[in-house]
Short mmCIF file of C-alpha atoms and ligand atoms in Angstrom, two decimals:
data_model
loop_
_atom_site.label_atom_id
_atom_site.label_comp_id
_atom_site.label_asym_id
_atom_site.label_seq_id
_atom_site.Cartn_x
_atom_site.Cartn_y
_atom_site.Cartn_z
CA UNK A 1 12.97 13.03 22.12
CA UNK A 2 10.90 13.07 25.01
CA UNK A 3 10.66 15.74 27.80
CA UNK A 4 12.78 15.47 30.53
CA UNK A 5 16.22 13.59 28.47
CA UNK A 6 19.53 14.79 27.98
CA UNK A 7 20.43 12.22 26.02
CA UNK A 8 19.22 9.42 24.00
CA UNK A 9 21.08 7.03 22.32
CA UNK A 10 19.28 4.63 20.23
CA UNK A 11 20.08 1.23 19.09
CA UNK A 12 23.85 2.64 18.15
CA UNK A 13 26.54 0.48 16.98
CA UNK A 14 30.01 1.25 15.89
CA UNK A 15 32.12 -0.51 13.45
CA UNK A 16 35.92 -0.05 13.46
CA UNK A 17 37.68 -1.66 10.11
CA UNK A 18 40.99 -3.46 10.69
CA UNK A 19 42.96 -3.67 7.92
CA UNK A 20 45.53 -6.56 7.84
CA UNK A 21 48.30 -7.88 6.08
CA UNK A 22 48.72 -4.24 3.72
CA UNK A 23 51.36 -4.41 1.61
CA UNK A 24 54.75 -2.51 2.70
CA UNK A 25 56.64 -2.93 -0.02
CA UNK A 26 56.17 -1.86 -3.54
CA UNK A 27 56.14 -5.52 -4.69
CA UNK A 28 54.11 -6.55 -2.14
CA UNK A 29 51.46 -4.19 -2.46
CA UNK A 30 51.05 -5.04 -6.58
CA UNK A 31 51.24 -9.01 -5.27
CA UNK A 32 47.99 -8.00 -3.18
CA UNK A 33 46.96 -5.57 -5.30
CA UNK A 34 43.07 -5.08 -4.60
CA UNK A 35 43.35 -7.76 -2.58
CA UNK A 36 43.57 -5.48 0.97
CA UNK A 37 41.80 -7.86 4.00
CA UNK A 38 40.35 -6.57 6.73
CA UNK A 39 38.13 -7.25 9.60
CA UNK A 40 35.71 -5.28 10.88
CA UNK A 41 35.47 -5.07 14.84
CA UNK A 42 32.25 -3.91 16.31
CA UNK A 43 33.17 -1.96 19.09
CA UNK A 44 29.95 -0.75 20.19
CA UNK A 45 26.51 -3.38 19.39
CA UNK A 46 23.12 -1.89 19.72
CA UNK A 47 23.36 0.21 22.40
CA UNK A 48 19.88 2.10 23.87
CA UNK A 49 19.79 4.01 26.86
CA UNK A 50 19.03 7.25 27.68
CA UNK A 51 19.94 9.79 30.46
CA UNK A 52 17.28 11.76 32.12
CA UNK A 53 18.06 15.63 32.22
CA UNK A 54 19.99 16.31 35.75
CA UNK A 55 20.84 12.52 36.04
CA UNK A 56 24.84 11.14 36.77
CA UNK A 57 24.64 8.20 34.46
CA UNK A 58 28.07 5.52 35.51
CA UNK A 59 29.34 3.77 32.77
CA UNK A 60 31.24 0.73 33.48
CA UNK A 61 33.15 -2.11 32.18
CA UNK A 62 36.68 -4.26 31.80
CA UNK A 63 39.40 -2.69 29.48
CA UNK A 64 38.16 -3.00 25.64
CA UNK A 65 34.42 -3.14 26.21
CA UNK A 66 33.54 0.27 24.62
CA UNK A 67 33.23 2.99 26.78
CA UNK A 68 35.57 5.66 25.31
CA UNK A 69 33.96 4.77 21.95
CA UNK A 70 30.28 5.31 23.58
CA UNK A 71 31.33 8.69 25.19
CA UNK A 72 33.19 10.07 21.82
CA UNK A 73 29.89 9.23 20.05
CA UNK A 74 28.29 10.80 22.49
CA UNK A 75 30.25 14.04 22.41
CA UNK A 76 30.01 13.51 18.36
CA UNK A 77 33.84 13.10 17.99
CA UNK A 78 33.12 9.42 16.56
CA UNK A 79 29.90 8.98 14.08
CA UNK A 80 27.56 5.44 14.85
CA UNK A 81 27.85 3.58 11.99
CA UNK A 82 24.33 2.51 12.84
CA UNK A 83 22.09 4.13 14.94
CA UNK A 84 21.48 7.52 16.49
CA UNK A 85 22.64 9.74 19.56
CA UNK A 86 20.84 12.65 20.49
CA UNK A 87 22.08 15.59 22.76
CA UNK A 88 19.43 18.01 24.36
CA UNK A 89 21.91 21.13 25.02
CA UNK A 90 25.35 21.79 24.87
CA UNK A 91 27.85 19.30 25.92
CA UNK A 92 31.48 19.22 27.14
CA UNK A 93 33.79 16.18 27.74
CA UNK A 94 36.85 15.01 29.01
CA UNK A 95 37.62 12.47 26.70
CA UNK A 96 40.95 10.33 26.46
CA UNK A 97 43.94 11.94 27.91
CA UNK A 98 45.37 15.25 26.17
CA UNK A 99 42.42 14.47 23.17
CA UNK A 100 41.66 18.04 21.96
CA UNK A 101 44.64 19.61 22.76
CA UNK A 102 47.16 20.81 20.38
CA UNK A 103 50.34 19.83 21.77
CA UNK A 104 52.44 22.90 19.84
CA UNK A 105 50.45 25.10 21.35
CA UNK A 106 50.70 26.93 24.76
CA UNK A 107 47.88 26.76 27.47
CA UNK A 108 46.68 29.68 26.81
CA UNK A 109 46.05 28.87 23.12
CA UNK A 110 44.20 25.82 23.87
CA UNK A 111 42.02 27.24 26.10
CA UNK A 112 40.96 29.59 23.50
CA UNK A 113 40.78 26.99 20.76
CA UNK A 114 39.04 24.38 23.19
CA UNK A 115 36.81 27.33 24.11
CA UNK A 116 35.96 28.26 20.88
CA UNK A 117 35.05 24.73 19.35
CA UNK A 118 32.69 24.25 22.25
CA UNK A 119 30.76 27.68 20.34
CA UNK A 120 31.96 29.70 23.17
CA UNK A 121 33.33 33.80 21.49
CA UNK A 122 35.92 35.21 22.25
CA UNK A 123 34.66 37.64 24.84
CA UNK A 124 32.89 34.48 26.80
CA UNK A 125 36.32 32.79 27.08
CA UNK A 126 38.09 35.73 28.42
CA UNK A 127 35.55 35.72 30.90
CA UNK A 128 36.52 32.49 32.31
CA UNK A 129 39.80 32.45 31.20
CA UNK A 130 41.36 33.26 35.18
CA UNK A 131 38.68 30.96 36.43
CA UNK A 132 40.10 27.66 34.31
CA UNK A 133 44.02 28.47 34.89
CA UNK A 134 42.72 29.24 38.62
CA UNK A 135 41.13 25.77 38.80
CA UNK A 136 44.04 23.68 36.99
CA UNK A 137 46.18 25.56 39.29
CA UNK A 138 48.41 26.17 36.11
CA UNK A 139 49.10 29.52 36.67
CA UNK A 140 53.41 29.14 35.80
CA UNK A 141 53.01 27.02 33.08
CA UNK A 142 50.03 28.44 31.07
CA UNK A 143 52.26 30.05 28.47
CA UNK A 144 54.27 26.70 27.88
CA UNK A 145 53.36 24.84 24.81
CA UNK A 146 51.55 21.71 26.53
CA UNK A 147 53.42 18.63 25.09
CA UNK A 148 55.79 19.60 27.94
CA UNK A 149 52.72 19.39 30.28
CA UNK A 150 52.73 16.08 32.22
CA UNK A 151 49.50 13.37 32.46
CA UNK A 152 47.99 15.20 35.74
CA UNK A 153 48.25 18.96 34.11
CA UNK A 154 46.63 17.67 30.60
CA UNK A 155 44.11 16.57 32.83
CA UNK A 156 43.62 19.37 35.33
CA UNK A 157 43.37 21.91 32.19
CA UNK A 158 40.94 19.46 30.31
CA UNK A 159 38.74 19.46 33.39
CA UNK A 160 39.23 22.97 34.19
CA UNK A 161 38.10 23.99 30.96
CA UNK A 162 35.07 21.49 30.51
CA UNK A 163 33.38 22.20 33.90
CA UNK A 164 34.16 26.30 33.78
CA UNK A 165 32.04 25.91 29.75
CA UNK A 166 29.13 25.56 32.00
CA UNK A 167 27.95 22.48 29.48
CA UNK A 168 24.11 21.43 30.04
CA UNK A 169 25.67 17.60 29.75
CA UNK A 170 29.43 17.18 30.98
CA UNK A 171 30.95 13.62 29.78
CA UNK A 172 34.24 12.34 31.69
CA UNK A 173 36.05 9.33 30.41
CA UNK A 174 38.15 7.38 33.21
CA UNK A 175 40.83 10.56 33.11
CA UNK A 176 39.78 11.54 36.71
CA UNK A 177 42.27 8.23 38.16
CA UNK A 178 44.96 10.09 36.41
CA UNK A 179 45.23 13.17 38.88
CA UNK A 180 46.81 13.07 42.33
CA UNK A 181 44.13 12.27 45.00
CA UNK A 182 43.24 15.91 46.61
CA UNK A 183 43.11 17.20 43.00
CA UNK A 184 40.43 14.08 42.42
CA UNK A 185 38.57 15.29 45.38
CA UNK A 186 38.53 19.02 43.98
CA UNK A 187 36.98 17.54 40.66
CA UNK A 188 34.84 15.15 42.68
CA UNK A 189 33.41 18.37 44.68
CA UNK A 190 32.85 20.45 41.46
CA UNK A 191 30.79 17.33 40.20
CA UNK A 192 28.47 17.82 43.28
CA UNK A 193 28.27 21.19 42.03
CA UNK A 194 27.37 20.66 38.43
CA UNK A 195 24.97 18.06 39.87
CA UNK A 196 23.27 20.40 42.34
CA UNK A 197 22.53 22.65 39.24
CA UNK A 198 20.80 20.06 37.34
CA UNK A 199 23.58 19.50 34.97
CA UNK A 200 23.70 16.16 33.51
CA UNK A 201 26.77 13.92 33.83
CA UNK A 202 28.19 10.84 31.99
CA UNK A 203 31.10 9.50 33.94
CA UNK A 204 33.32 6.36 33.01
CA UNK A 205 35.28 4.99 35.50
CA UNK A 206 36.80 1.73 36.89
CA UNK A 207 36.68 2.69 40.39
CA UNK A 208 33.04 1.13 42.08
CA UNK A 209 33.39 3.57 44.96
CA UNK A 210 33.32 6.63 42.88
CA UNK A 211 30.67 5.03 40.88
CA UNK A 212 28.87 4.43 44.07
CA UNK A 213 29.71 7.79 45.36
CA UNK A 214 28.32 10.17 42.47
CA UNK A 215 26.58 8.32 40.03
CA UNK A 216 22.34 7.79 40.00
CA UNK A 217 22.56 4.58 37.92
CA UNK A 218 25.20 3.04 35.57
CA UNK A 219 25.26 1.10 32.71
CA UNK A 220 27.26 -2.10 32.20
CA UNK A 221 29.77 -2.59 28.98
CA UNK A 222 30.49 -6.09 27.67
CA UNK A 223 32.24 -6.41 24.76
CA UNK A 224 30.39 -3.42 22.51
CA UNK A 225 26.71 -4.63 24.79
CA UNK A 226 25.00 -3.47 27.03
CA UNK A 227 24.84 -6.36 29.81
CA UNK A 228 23.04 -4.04 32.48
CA UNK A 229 21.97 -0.35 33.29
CA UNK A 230 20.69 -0.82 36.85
CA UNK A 231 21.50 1.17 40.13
CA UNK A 232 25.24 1.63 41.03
CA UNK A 233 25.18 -1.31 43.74
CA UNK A 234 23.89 -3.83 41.35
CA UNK A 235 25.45 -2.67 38.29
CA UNK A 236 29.04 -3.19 40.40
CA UNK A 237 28.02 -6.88 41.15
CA UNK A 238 26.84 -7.23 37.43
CA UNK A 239 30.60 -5.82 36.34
CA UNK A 240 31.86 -8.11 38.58
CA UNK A 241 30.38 -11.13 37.49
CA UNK A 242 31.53 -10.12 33.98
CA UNK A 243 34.80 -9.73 35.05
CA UNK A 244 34.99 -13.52 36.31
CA UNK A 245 32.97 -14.68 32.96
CA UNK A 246 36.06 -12.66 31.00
CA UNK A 247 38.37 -14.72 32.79
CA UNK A 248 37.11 -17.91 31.84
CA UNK A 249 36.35 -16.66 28.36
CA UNK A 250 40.09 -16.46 27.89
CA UNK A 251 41.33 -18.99 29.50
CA UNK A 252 37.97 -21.71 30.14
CA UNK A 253 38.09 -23.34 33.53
CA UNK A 254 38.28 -27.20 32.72
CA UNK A 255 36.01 -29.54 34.81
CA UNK A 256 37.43 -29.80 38.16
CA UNK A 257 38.93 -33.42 39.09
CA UNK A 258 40.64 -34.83 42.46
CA UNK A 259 43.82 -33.47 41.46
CA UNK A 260 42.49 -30.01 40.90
CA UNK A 261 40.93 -30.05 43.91
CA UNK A 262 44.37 -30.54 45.61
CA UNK A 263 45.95 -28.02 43.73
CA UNK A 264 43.42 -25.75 42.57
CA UNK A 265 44.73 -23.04 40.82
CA UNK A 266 46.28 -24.99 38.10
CA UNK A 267 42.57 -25.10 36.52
CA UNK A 268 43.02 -21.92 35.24
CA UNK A 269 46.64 -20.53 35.88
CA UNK A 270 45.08 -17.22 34.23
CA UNK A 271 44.18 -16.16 38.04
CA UNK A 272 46.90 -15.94 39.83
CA UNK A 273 44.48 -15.53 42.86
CA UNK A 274 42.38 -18.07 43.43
CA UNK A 275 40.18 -18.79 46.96
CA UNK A 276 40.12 -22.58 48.05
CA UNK A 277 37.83 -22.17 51.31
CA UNK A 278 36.14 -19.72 53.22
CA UNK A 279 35.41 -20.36 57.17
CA UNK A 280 32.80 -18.71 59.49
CA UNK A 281 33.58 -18.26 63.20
CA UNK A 282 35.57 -21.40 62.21
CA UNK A 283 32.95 -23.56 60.71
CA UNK A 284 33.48 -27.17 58.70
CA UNK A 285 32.56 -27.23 55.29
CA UNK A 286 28.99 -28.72 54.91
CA UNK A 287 28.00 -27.72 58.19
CA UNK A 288 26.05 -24.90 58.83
CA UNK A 289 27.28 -22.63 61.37
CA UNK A 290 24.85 -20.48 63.74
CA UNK A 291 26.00 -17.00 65.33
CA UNK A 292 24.26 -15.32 68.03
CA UNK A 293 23.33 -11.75 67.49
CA UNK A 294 25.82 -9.55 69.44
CA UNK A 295 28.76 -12.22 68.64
CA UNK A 296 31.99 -11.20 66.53
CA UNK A 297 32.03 -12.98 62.81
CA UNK A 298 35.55 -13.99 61.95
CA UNK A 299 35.70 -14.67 58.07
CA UNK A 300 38.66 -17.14 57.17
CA UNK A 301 39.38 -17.04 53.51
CA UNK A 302 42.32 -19.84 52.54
CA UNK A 303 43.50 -18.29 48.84
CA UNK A 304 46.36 -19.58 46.77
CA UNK A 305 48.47 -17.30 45.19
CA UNK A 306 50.13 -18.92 41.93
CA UNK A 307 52.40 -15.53 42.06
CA UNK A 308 52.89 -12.75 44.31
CA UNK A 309 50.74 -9.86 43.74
CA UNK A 310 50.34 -6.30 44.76
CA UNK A 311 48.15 -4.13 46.15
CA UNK A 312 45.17 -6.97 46.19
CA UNK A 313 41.79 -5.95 47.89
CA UNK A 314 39.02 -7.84 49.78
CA UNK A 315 35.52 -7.78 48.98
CA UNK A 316 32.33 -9.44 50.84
CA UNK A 317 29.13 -9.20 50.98
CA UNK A 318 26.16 -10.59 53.53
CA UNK A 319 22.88 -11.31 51.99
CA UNK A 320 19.71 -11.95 54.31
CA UNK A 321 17.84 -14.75 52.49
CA UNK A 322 17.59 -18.42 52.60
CA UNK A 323 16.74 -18.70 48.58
CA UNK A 324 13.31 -18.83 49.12
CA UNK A 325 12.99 -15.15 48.41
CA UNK A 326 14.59 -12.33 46.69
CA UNK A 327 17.75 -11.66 48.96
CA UNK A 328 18.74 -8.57 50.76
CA UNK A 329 21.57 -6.86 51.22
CA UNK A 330 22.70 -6.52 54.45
CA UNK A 331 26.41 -5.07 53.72
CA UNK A 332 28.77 -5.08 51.07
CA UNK A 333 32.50 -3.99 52.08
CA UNK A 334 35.64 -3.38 49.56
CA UNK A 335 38.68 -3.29 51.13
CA UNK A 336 40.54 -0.92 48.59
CA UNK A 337 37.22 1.68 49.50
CA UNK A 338 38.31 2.06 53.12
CA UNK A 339 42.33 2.11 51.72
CA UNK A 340 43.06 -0.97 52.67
CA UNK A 341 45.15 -3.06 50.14
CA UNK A 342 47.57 -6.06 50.82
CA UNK A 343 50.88 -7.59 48.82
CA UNK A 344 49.82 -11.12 49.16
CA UNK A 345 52.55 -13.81 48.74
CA UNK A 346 53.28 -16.50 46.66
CA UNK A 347 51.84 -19.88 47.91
CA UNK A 348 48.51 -21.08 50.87
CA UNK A 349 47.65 -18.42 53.15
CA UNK A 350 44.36 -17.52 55.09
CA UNK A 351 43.29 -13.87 55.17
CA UNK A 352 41.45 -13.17 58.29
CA UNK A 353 38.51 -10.41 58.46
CA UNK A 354 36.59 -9.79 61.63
CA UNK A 355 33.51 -8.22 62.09
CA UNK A 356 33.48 -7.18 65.96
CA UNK A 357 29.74 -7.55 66.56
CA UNK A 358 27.12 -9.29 64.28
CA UNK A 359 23.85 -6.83 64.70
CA UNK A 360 21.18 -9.11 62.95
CA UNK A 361 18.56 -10.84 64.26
CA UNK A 362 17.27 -14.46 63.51
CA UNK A 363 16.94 -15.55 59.96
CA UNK A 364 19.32 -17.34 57.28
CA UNK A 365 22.03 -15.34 55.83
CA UNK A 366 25.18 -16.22 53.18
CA UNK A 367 28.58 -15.05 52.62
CA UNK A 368 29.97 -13.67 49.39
CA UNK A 369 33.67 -13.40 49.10
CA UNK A 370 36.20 -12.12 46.48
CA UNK A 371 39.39 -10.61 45.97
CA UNK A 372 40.56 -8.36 43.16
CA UNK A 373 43.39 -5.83 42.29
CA UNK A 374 42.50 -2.69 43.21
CA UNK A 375 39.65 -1.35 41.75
CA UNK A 376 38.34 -4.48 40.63
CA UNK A 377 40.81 -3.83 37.41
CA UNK A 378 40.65 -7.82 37.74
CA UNK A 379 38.48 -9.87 40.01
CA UNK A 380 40.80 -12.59 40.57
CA UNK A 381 37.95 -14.85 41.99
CA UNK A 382 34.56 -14.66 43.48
CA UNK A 383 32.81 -17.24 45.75
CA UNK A 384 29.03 -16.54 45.84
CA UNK A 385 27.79 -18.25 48.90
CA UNK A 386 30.88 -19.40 49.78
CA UNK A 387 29.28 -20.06 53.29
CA UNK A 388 25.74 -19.85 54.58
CA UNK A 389 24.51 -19.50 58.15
CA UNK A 390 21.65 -18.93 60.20
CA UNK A 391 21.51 -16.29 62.99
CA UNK A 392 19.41 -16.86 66.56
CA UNK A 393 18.53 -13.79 68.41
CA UNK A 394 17.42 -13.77 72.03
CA UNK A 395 16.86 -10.16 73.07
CA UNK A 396 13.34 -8.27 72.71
CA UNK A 397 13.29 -6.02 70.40
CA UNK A 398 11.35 -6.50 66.87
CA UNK A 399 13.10 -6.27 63.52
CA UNK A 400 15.76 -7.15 61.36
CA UNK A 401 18.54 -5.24 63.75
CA UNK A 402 19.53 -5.25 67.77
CA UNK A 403 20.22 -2.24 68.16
CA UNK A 404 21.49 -0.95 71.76
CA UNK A 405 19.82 1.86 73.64
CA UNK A 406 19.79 3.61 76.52
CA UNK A 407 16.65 5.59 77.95
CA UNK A 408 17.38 8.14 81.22
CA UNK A 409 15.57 10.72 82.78
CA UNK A 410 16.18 14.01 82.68
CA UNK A 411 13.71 15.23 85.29
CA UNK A 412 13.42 19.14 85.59
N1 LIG B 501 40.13 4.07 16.39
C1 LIG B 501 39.99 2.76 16.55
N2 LIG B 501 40.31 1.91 15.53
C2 LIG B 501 40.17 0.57 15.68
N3 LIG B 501 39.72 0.00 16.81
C3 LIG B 501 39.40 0.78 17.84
C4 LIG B 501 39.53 2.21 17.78
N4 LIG B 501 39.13 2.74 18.96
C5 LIG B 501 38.79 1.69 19.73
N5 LIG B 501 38.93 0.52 19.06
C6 LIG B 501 38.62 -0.82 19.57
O1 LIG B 501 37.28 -0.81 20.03
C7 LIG B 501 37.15 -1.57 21.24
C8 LIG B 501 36.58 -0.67 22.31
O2 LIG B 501 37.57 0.29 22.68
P1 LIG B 501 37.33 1.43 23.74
O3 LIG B 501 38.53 2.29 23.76
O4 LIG B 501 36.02 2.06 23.50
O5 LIG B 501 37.25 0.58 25.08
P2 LIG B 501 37.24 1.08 26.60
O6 LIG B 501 36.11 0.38 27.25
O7 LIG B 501 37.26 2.56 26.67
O8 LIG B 501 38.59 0.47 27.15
P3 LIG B 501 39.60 1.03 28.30
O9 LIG B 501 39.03 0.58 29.61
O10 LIG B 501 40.88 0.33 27.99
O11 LIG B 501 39.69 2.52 28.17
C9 LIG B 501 38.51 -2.11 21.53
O12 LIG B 501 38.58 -3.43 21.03
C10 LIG B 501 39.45 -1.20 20.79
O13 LIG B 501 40.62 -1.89 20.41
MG1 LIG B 502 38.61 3.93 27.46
#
């Protein structure tokens, strides 16, 4: 492996067998006898990547696609059936919720058995024994056999004792969601630790703004593939065009006709969201609007709603560029990041976002709009471009942004 990786998987794939139709009955199983079908289901196909020592590696992707199968290959729980995974140094994971654990058995004990198949003695776990029950805050209940733990102490103790193991490469499947929030941000903070040590980190998750937040680059899951491994930005609006391509997958969109325009969620009654027509500073369709620098932008986004849903976010995204080059990113907003989530209704409605001043300068710029559930769990639909416009600019100063200044003297 070379210098300078944690970990290398290479060209890994992992077969699952399903067996169907096995006998139950006595008769039934001599009817079949040697007959047994199955199916095999590739859960993981060719996978290469590898994670550079001291790197935070994001692994994303919809329910299904293979990440807690990549991370318990990783953390050798699962073998490849093809393929290999290397580890440079001792790793430590927090795999599916209350994996490792033996539910008969107190706290305590698991600590000590946890501790002990991670190669740690006796005398090193007593150590940081007080440490871990500190940091799951589990001091009452760490003689109580743990099946009478609930979700968020399995978790705090898993995490506890992974990150006090002082592993060279620390793997975290999606658990983290499962805590309450200000025990998220203690494990979020102790992440910035391990990170600031040079510890390496493999980190599934569904949520884009912790992605965003701690992780160097991520890699993309599509059913078993790898469909990206790119920064966190892009590998979010990779994910997210996967998770509309899912959509269809299941349920294909058929070719839209008059009718469907008129009523245009019944193409695909899969999304219950779906958006009809997005507005700028109330242009028509087909006509290109033009905003001054220094105006507000006020972003009209008709949706129909085929049934209520909860706790729905908002997502756009402004992109300098006319198509004739590479476009740049000039902001990309998720509701649910800044908390704010909405219980949309059944039926038309407009949602209304307002941007209070519009900083660029001249050029050509287009609109992205989507809305999800939280999390992007489900991206209900996704207009790229749903409106483009062009910006004029009539102040001084040079560059892609007006930004307002003062000068004064301060004369001795
Ligand atoms: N032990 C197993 N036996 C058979 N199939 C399995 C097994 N474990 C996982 N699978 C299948 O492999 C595929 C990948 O599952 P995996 O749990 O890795 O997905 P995931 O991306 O972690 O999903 P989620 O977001 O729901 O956690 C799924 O189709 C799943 O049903
Ligand atoms: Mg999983």
């Amino acid at each position: 492996m070379a210098d300078g990786v944690a970990v290398s998987v290479e060209d890994v794939s992992k077969r699952f067998r399903l067996y169907q139709d096995r006998g139950t009955s006595l008769k039934e199983r001599l009817v079949k006898r040697g007959k047994t079908r199955y199916e095999d289901l590739w859960a993981l196909k060719h996978i290469s990547f590898e994670v550079g020592e001291g790197e935070t590696v994001g692994i994303i992707g919809h329910n299904g696609s293979g990440k807690s199968t990549l991370l318990k290959s990783i953390c050798g729980v699962l073998q490849p059936s093809e393929g290999q995974i290397v580890v440079n140094g001792t790793i430590a994971g927090l795999l599916e919720l209350g994996a490792g654990f033996q539910h008969e058995l107190s706290g305590r004990d698991n600590i000590y058995l946890n501790g002990s198949m991670l190669g740690l003695s006796k005398k090193e776990i007593d150590d940081i024994f007080d440490d871990i029950v500190e940091f799951a805050e589990l001091e009452k209940f760490i003689d109580n056999q743990v099946k009478f733990y609930s979700s968020g102490m399995y978790v705090r103790l898993g995490f506890a004792v992974a990150v006090n193991v002082n592993p060279d490469v620390l793997v975290i499947d999606e658990v983290l969601a499962v805590g309450d929030e200000r025990f998220q941000r203690k494990c979020i903070n102790r992440i910035r630790e391990f990170q600031d040590q040079g510890r390496t980190i493999i980190f599934v998750s569904h949520a884009a703004a912790q992605v965003r937040a701690i992780c160097d680059r991520a890699v993309v899951l599509d059913q078993g593939k790898i469909i990206t491994v790119a920064n966190p930005g892009e590998a979010i609006r990779v994910f997210r065009d996967s998770l509309l391509a899912v959509e269809d997958r299941v349920n294909p969109q058929q070719v839209p006709n008059q009718d469907d325009q008129a009523l245009p969620s019944s193409t695909n009654p899969a999304r219950s969201v779906r958006i009809d027509q997005v507005r700028v500073n109330g242009s028509i369709p087909g006509v290109q609007p033009v905003i001054t620098t220094g105006e507000p932008i006020k972003i009209d986004i008709d949706y129909h709603a085929t049934s209520a849903v909860e706790n729905a976010a908002f997502t756009f995204e402004i992109y300098a560029g006319d198509g004739s080059t590479e476009p740049v990113l000039v902001v990309r907003c998720a509701s649910d990041e800044e908390g704010l989530v909405f219980d949309l209704n059944e039926g038309y409605n407009t949602a209304l976002i307002t941007l209070p001043t519009w900083p660029m300068t001249d050029g050509s710029y287009f609109l992205n709009v989507g809305v999800a559930t939280r999390n992007e769990g489900m991206m209900f639909d996704w207009k790229e471009k749903a409106v483009m416009f062009e910006t004029v600019y009539s102040g001084r100063n040079e560059g892609m942004l007006s930004l307002p200044y003062e000068i004064v003297l301060r004369e001795q």
